[in-house]
Amino acid sequence: DTGVSQDPRHKITKRGQNVTFRCDPISEHNRLYWYRQTLGQGPEFLTYFQNEAQLEKSRLLSDRFSAERPKGSFSTLEIQRTEQGDSAMYLCASSLDWGIYGYTFGSGTRLTVV
Amino acid sequence: QQQVKQSPQSLIVQKGGISIINCAYENTAFDYFPWYQQFPGKGPALLIAIRPDVSEKKEGRFTISFNKSAKQFSLHIMDSQPGDSATYFCAASMRTGGSEKLVFGKGTKLTVNP
């Protein structure tokens, strides 16, 4: 297990379509985070899981967004009825403890909505 | 109050020079301050981090200076190398209830000329 894996790396979709991204965290990490990064900006927090429980959702996560982490392993982030403003890099990160050792980020999924 | 302000937006230094990036925050609830390095097409990678009860932390060529009273912290890269050319993000960690998240600055694009 060499790190956090995200799939796909790139996704181009038409406006109005649904998309789903997958994140596989480091296996022993019980905390999982989703962030969104737009061009020229720092990552912005979207949501946080501890094991399978979703403990916090940002106000950035509108009703069109849903995230799951079944059985506390991999996580999925779904965006329904995509809009051009959803175009961004979606980053997943995992950690073992309260971020003391730092989060390990994946390489992200770049979403382009046309 | 949850913002982390980072400057400069971009920085050009000569090989062997010192790169300095500054960040400021308002919320005294932040309790962990990491710096991340990001190369194009990659997720952010933890570089170095500090807790507010420490005024300075050094790891190799990278040093964080932390001024709790001024609510400011900075990253110093000594003997900067072309391989250090990347975007650097400061961040601050906040724990609320059962959750934790990172608040990122907007980033500094560092270019080290050979």
CSV table of C-alpha atoms in Angstrom, one decimal:
chain,number,residue,atom,x,y,z
A,1,ASP,CA,0.0,0.0,0.0
A,2,THR,CA,1.9,3.0,-1.3
A,3,GLY,CA,-0.5,5.8,-0.8
A,4,VAL,CA,-4.0,7.2,-1.4
A,5,SER,CA,-5.4,6.2,-4.8
A,6,GLN,CA,-8.0,8.1,-6.7
A,7,ASP,CA,-9.9,7.0,-9.8
A,8,PRO,CA,-10.3,8.3,-12.4
A,9,ARG,CA,-7.4,10.8,-12.8
A,10,HIS,CA,-9.4,12.9,-15.3
A,11,LYS,CA,-13.1,13.1,-16.1
A,12,ILE,CA,-14.7,15.2,-18.8
A,13,THR,CA,-18.5,15.3,-18.6
A,14,LYS,CA,-21.3,17.2,-20.2
A,15,ARG,CA,-23.3,19.6,-18.0
A,16,GLY,CA,-26.2,17.8,-16.4
A,17,GLN,CA,-24.6,14.4,-16.2
A,18,ASN,CA,-23.8,12.6,-13.0
A,19,VAL,CA,-20.2,11.6,-12.1
A,20,THR,CA,-18.7,9.4,-9.4
A,21,PHE,CA,-15.2,9.4,-8.1
A,22,ARG,CA,-13.5,6.8,-6.0
A,23,CYS,CA,-10.8,7.1,-3.3
A,24,ASP,CA,-8.9,4.2,-1.7
A,25,PRO,CA,-7.1,5.5,1.4
A,26,ILE,CA,-4.0,4.1,3.1
A,27,SER,CA,-5.4,0.8,4.6
A,28,GLU,CA,-4.7,1.5,8.3
A,29,HIS,CA,-6.0,5.1,8.1
A,30,ASN,CA,-9.4,5.5,9.7
A,31,ARG,CA,-9.9,9.1,8.8
A,32,LEU,CA,-10.8,10.2,5.2
A,33,TYR,CA,-11.3,13.7,3.8
A,34,TRP,CA,-12.5,15.2,0.5
A,35,TYR,CA,-11.2,18.5,-0.6
A,36,ARG,CA,-11.8,20.6,-3.8
A,37,GLN,CA,-9.1,22.7,-5.4
A,38,THR,CA,-9.8,25.2,-8.2
A,39,LEU,CA,-7.0,26.7,-10.3
A,40,GLY,CA,-4.8,29.1,-8.4
A,41,GLN,CA,-6.4,28.3,-5.0
A,42,GLY,CA,-5.7,26.2,-2.0
A,43,PRO,CA,-7.7,23.0,-1.4
A,44,GLU,CA,-11.1,23.7,0.3
A,45,PHE,CA,-12.7,21.2,2.7
A,46,LEU,CA,-15.7,19.3,1.5
A,47,THR,CA,-16.3,16.4,4.0
A,48,TYR,CA,-14.8,14.2,6.6
A,49,PHE,CA,-15.3,10.5,7.5
A,50,GLN,CA,-14.2,8.7,10.6
A,51,ASN,CA,-14.4,5.0,9.7
A,52,GLU,CA,-17.8,4.8,7.9
A,53,ALA,CA,-19.4,7.8,9.7
A,54,GLN,CA,-19.6,11.1,7.9
A,55,LEU,CA,-19.0,13.6,10.7
A,56,GLU,CA,-18.8,16.9,8.9
A,57,LYS,CA,-20.0,18.3,5.6
A,58,SER,CA,-19.0,21.8,4.3
A,59,ARG,CA,-21.6,24.2,3.1
A,60,LEU,CA,-19.7,23.9,-0.2
A,61,LEU,CA,-21.3,20.4,-0.5
A,62,SER,CA,-24.6,21.2,-2.0
A,63,ASP,CA,-27.5,18.8,-2.3
A,64,ARG,CA,-26.1,17.6,-5.6
A,65,PHE,CA,-23.0,16.2,-3.9
A,66,SER,CA,-23.0,13.0,-1.8
A,67,ALA,CA,-20.2,11.1,-0.3
A,68,GLU,CA,-20.1,7.6,1.2
A,69,ARG,CA,-17.6,5.4,2.9
A,70,PRO,CA,-19.1,1.9,3.2
A,71,LYS,CA,-17.5,-0.3,5.7
A,72,GLY,CA,-14.9,2.4,6.5
A,73,SER,CA,-12.7,1.5,3.5
A,74,PHE,CA,-12.9,3.2,0.1
A,75,SER,CA,-15.0,6.3,-0.4
A,76,THR,CA,-17.0,7.6,-3.3
A,77,LEU,CA,-18.0,11.2,-4.1
A,78,GLU,CA,-20.9,11.6,-6.5
A,79,ILE,CA,-22.0,14.8,-8.2
A,80,GLN,CA,-25.4,14.9,-9.7
A,81,ARG,CA,-26.5,17.2,-12.5
A,82,THR,CA,-23.0,18.6,-12.9
A,83,GLU,CA,-22.6,22.3,-13.6
A,84,GLN,CA,-19.6,24.2,-15.1
A,85,GLY,CA,-18.8,25.6,-11.7
A,86,ASP,CA,-18.1,22.0,-10.5
A,87,SER,CA,-15.0,21.9,-12.7
A,88,ALA,CA,-12.1,21.5,-10.3
A,89,MET,CA,-9.6,19.0,-8.9
A,90,TYR,CA,-11.2,16.8,-6.3
A,91,LEU,CA,-8.7,15.6,-3.7
A,92,CYS,CA,-9.0,12.8,-1.2
A,93,ALA,CA,-6.8,12.5,1.8
A,94,SER,CA,-6.5,10.1,4.7
A,95,SER,CA,-4.9,10.1,8.1
A,96,LEU,CA,-4.3,7.8,11.1
A,97,ASP,CA,-4.9,10.3,13.9
A,98,TRP,CA,-6.0,13.9,14.3
A,99,GLY,CA,-3.7,14.9,11.5
A,100,ILE,CA,-0.7,14.8,13.8
A,101,TYR,CA,1.3,13.0,11.3
A,102,GLY,CA,-0.2,14.9,8.4
A,103,TYR,CA,-2.7,14.0,5.9
A,104,THR,CA,-1.6,11.9,2.9
A,105,PHE,CA,-3.3,13.3,-0.2
A,106,GLY,CA,-4.0,11.4,-3.4
A,107,SER,CA,-3.2,12.9,-6.8
A,108,GLY,CA,-6.8,13.9,-7.3
A,109,THR,CA,-9.4,13.6,-10.0
A,110,ARG,CA,-9.6,16.5,-12.3
A,111,LEU,CA,-13.2,17.2,-13.4
A,112,THR,CA,-14.0,19.2,-16.5
A,113,VAL,CA,-17.7,20.0,-17.1
A,114,VAL,CA,-18.4,21.1,-20.7
B,1,GLN,CA,-12.2,34.1,11.0
B,2,GLN,CA,-11.4,30.7,9.4
B,3,GLN,CA,-9.1,32.2,6.7
B,4,VAL,CA,-5.4,31.8,6.4
B,5,LYS,CA,-3.8,34.6,4.4
B,6,GLN,CA,-0.6,33.7,2.5
B,7,SER,CA,1.9,35.9,0.8
B,8,PRO,CA,3.5,36.4,-1.7
B,9,GLN,CA,1.4,34.9,-4.5
B,10,SER,CA,4.6,34.1,-6.4
B,11,LEU,CA,8.3,34.1,-5.7
B,12,ILE,CA,11.4,33.9,-7.8
B,13,VAL,CA,14.7,33.2,-6.2
B,14,GLN,CA,18.2,32.2,-7.5
B,15,LYS,CA,19.7,28.8,-6.8
B,16,GLY,CA,21.3,28.9,-3.4
B,17,GLY,CA,19.1,31.7,-2.1
B,18,ILE,CA,16.6,31.8,0.7
B,19,SER,CA,12.9,31.5,-0.1
B,20,ILE,CA,10.5,33.0,2.5
B,21,ILE,CA,6.7,32.5,2.5
B,22,ASN,CA,4.5,34.1,5.1
B,23,CYS,CA,1.1,33.2,6.5
B,24,ALA,CA,-1.3,34.8,9.0
B,25,TYR,CA,-4.4,33.6,10.7
B,26,GLU,CA,-7.1,35.0,13.0
B,27,ASN,CA,-8.7,32.1,14.7
B,28,THR,CA,-6.9,31.1,17.9
B,29,ALA,CA,-8.7,27.7,17.8
B,30,PHE,CA,-6.2,26.5,15.2
B,31,ASP,CA,-3.8,24.1,16.8
B,32,TYR,CA,-1.6,22.6,14.1
B,33,PHE,CA,0.1,24.4,11.2
B,34,PRO,CA,1.4,22.3,8.3
B,35,TRP,CA,3.1,23.4,5.1
B,36,TYR,CA,2.4,21.4,1.9
B,37,GLN,CA,4.3,21.3,-1.3
B,38,GLN,CA,2.4,20.6,-4.6
B,39,PHE,CA,3.8,19.8,-8.0
B,40,PRO,CA,1.7,20.2,-11.1
B,41,GLY,CA,-0.7,17.2,-11.5
B,42,LYS,CA,0.0,15.9,-8.0
B,43,GLY,CA,-1.8,16.2,-4.7
B,44,PRO,CA,-0.2,18.3,-1.9
B,45,ALA,CA,2.5,16.6,0.1
B,46,LEU,CA,3.3,17.4,3.7
B,47,LEU,CA,6.6,19.2,4.0
B,48,ILE,CA,6.9,20.2,7.6
B,49,ALA,CA,4.4,21.1,10.5
B,50,ILE,CA,4.5,22.9,13.8
B,51,ARG,CA,2.3,23.2,16.9
B,52,PRO,CA,1.7,26.6,18.5
B,53,ASP,CA,3.7,25.8,21.6
B,54,VAL,CA,6.9,25.8,19.6
B,55,SER,CA,8.5,28.9,18.0
B,56,GLU,CA,10.6,27.2,15.4
B,57,LYS,CA,11.0,23.8,13.8
B,58,LYS,CA,13.8,22.8,11.4
B,59,GLU,CA,13.9,19.8,9.1
B,60,GLY,CA,16.9,19.9,6.7
B,61,ARG,CA,16.7,23.0,4.5
B,62,PHE,CA,13.1,23.8,5.7
B,63,THR,CA,12.3,25.9,8.8
B,64,ILE,CA,9.0,27.0,10.2
B,65,SER,CA,9.0,30.1,12.4
B,66,PHE,CA,5.9,30.6,14.5
B,67,ASN,CA,4.8,33.8,16.3
B,68,LYS,CA,1.8,33.0,18.4
B,69,SER,CA,1.2,36.5,19.7
B,70,ALA,CA,1.2,37.9,16.1
B,71,LYS,CA,-0.7,34.9,14.8
B,72,GLN,CA,1.8,34.6,12.0
B,73,PHE,CA,4.0,31.8,10.7
B,74,SER,CA,6.5,31.5,7.9
B,75,LEU,CA,8.4,28.9,5.9
B,76,HIS,CA,12.1,29.4,5.1
B,77,ILE,CA,13.8,27.3,2.4
B,78,MET,CA,17.5,27.6,2.7
B,79,ASP,CA,19.9,27.0,-0.2
B,80,SER,CA,16.9,26.9,-2.6
B,81,GLN,CA,17.3,24.4,-5.5
B,82,PRO,CA,15.6,24.2,-8.9
B,83,GLY,CA,13.9,21.0,-7.7
B,84,ASP,CA,12.1,23.1,-5.0
B,85,SER,CA,10.1,24.9,-7.7
B,86,ALA,CA,6.5,24.1,-6.8
B,87,THR,CA,3.5,25.6,-5.2
B,88,TYR,CA,3.6,25.9,-1.4
B,89,PHE,CA,0.5,26.0,0.8
B,90,CYS,CA,0.3,26.9,4.4
B,91,ALA,CA,-2.6,25.5,6.3
B,92,ALA,CA,-4.1,25.5,9.8
B,93,SER,CA,-6.0,22.6,11.4
B,94,MET,CA,-9.2,23.1,13.4
B,95,ARG,CA,-11.0,20.5,15.5
B,96,THR,CA,-14.7,21.1,16.1
B,97,GLY,CA,-16.8,18.5,17.9
B,98,GLY,CA,-15.8,15.2,16.4
B,99,SER,CA,-14.4,16.5,13.3
B,100,GLU,CA,-11.1,18.0,12.0
B,101,LYS,CA,-10.3,19.9,8.9
B,102,LEU,CA,-7.5,21.9,7.3
B,103,VAL,CA,-7.9,25.5,6.1
B,104,PHE,CA,-5.4,26.3,3.4
B,105,GLY,CA,-3.9,29.5,2.2
B,106,LYS,CA,-4.1,30.4,-1.5
B,107,GLY,CA,-0.6,29.2,-2.2
B,108,THR,CA,2.7,30.6,-3.3
B,109,LYS,CA,4.3,29.6,-6.6
B,110,LEU,CA,8.0,29.3,-6.1
B,111,THR,CA,10.4,29.4,-9.0
B,112,VAL,CA,14.1,28.7,-8.3
B,113,ASN,CA,16.3,29.8,-11.3
B,114,PRO,CA,19.5,27.7,-11.9
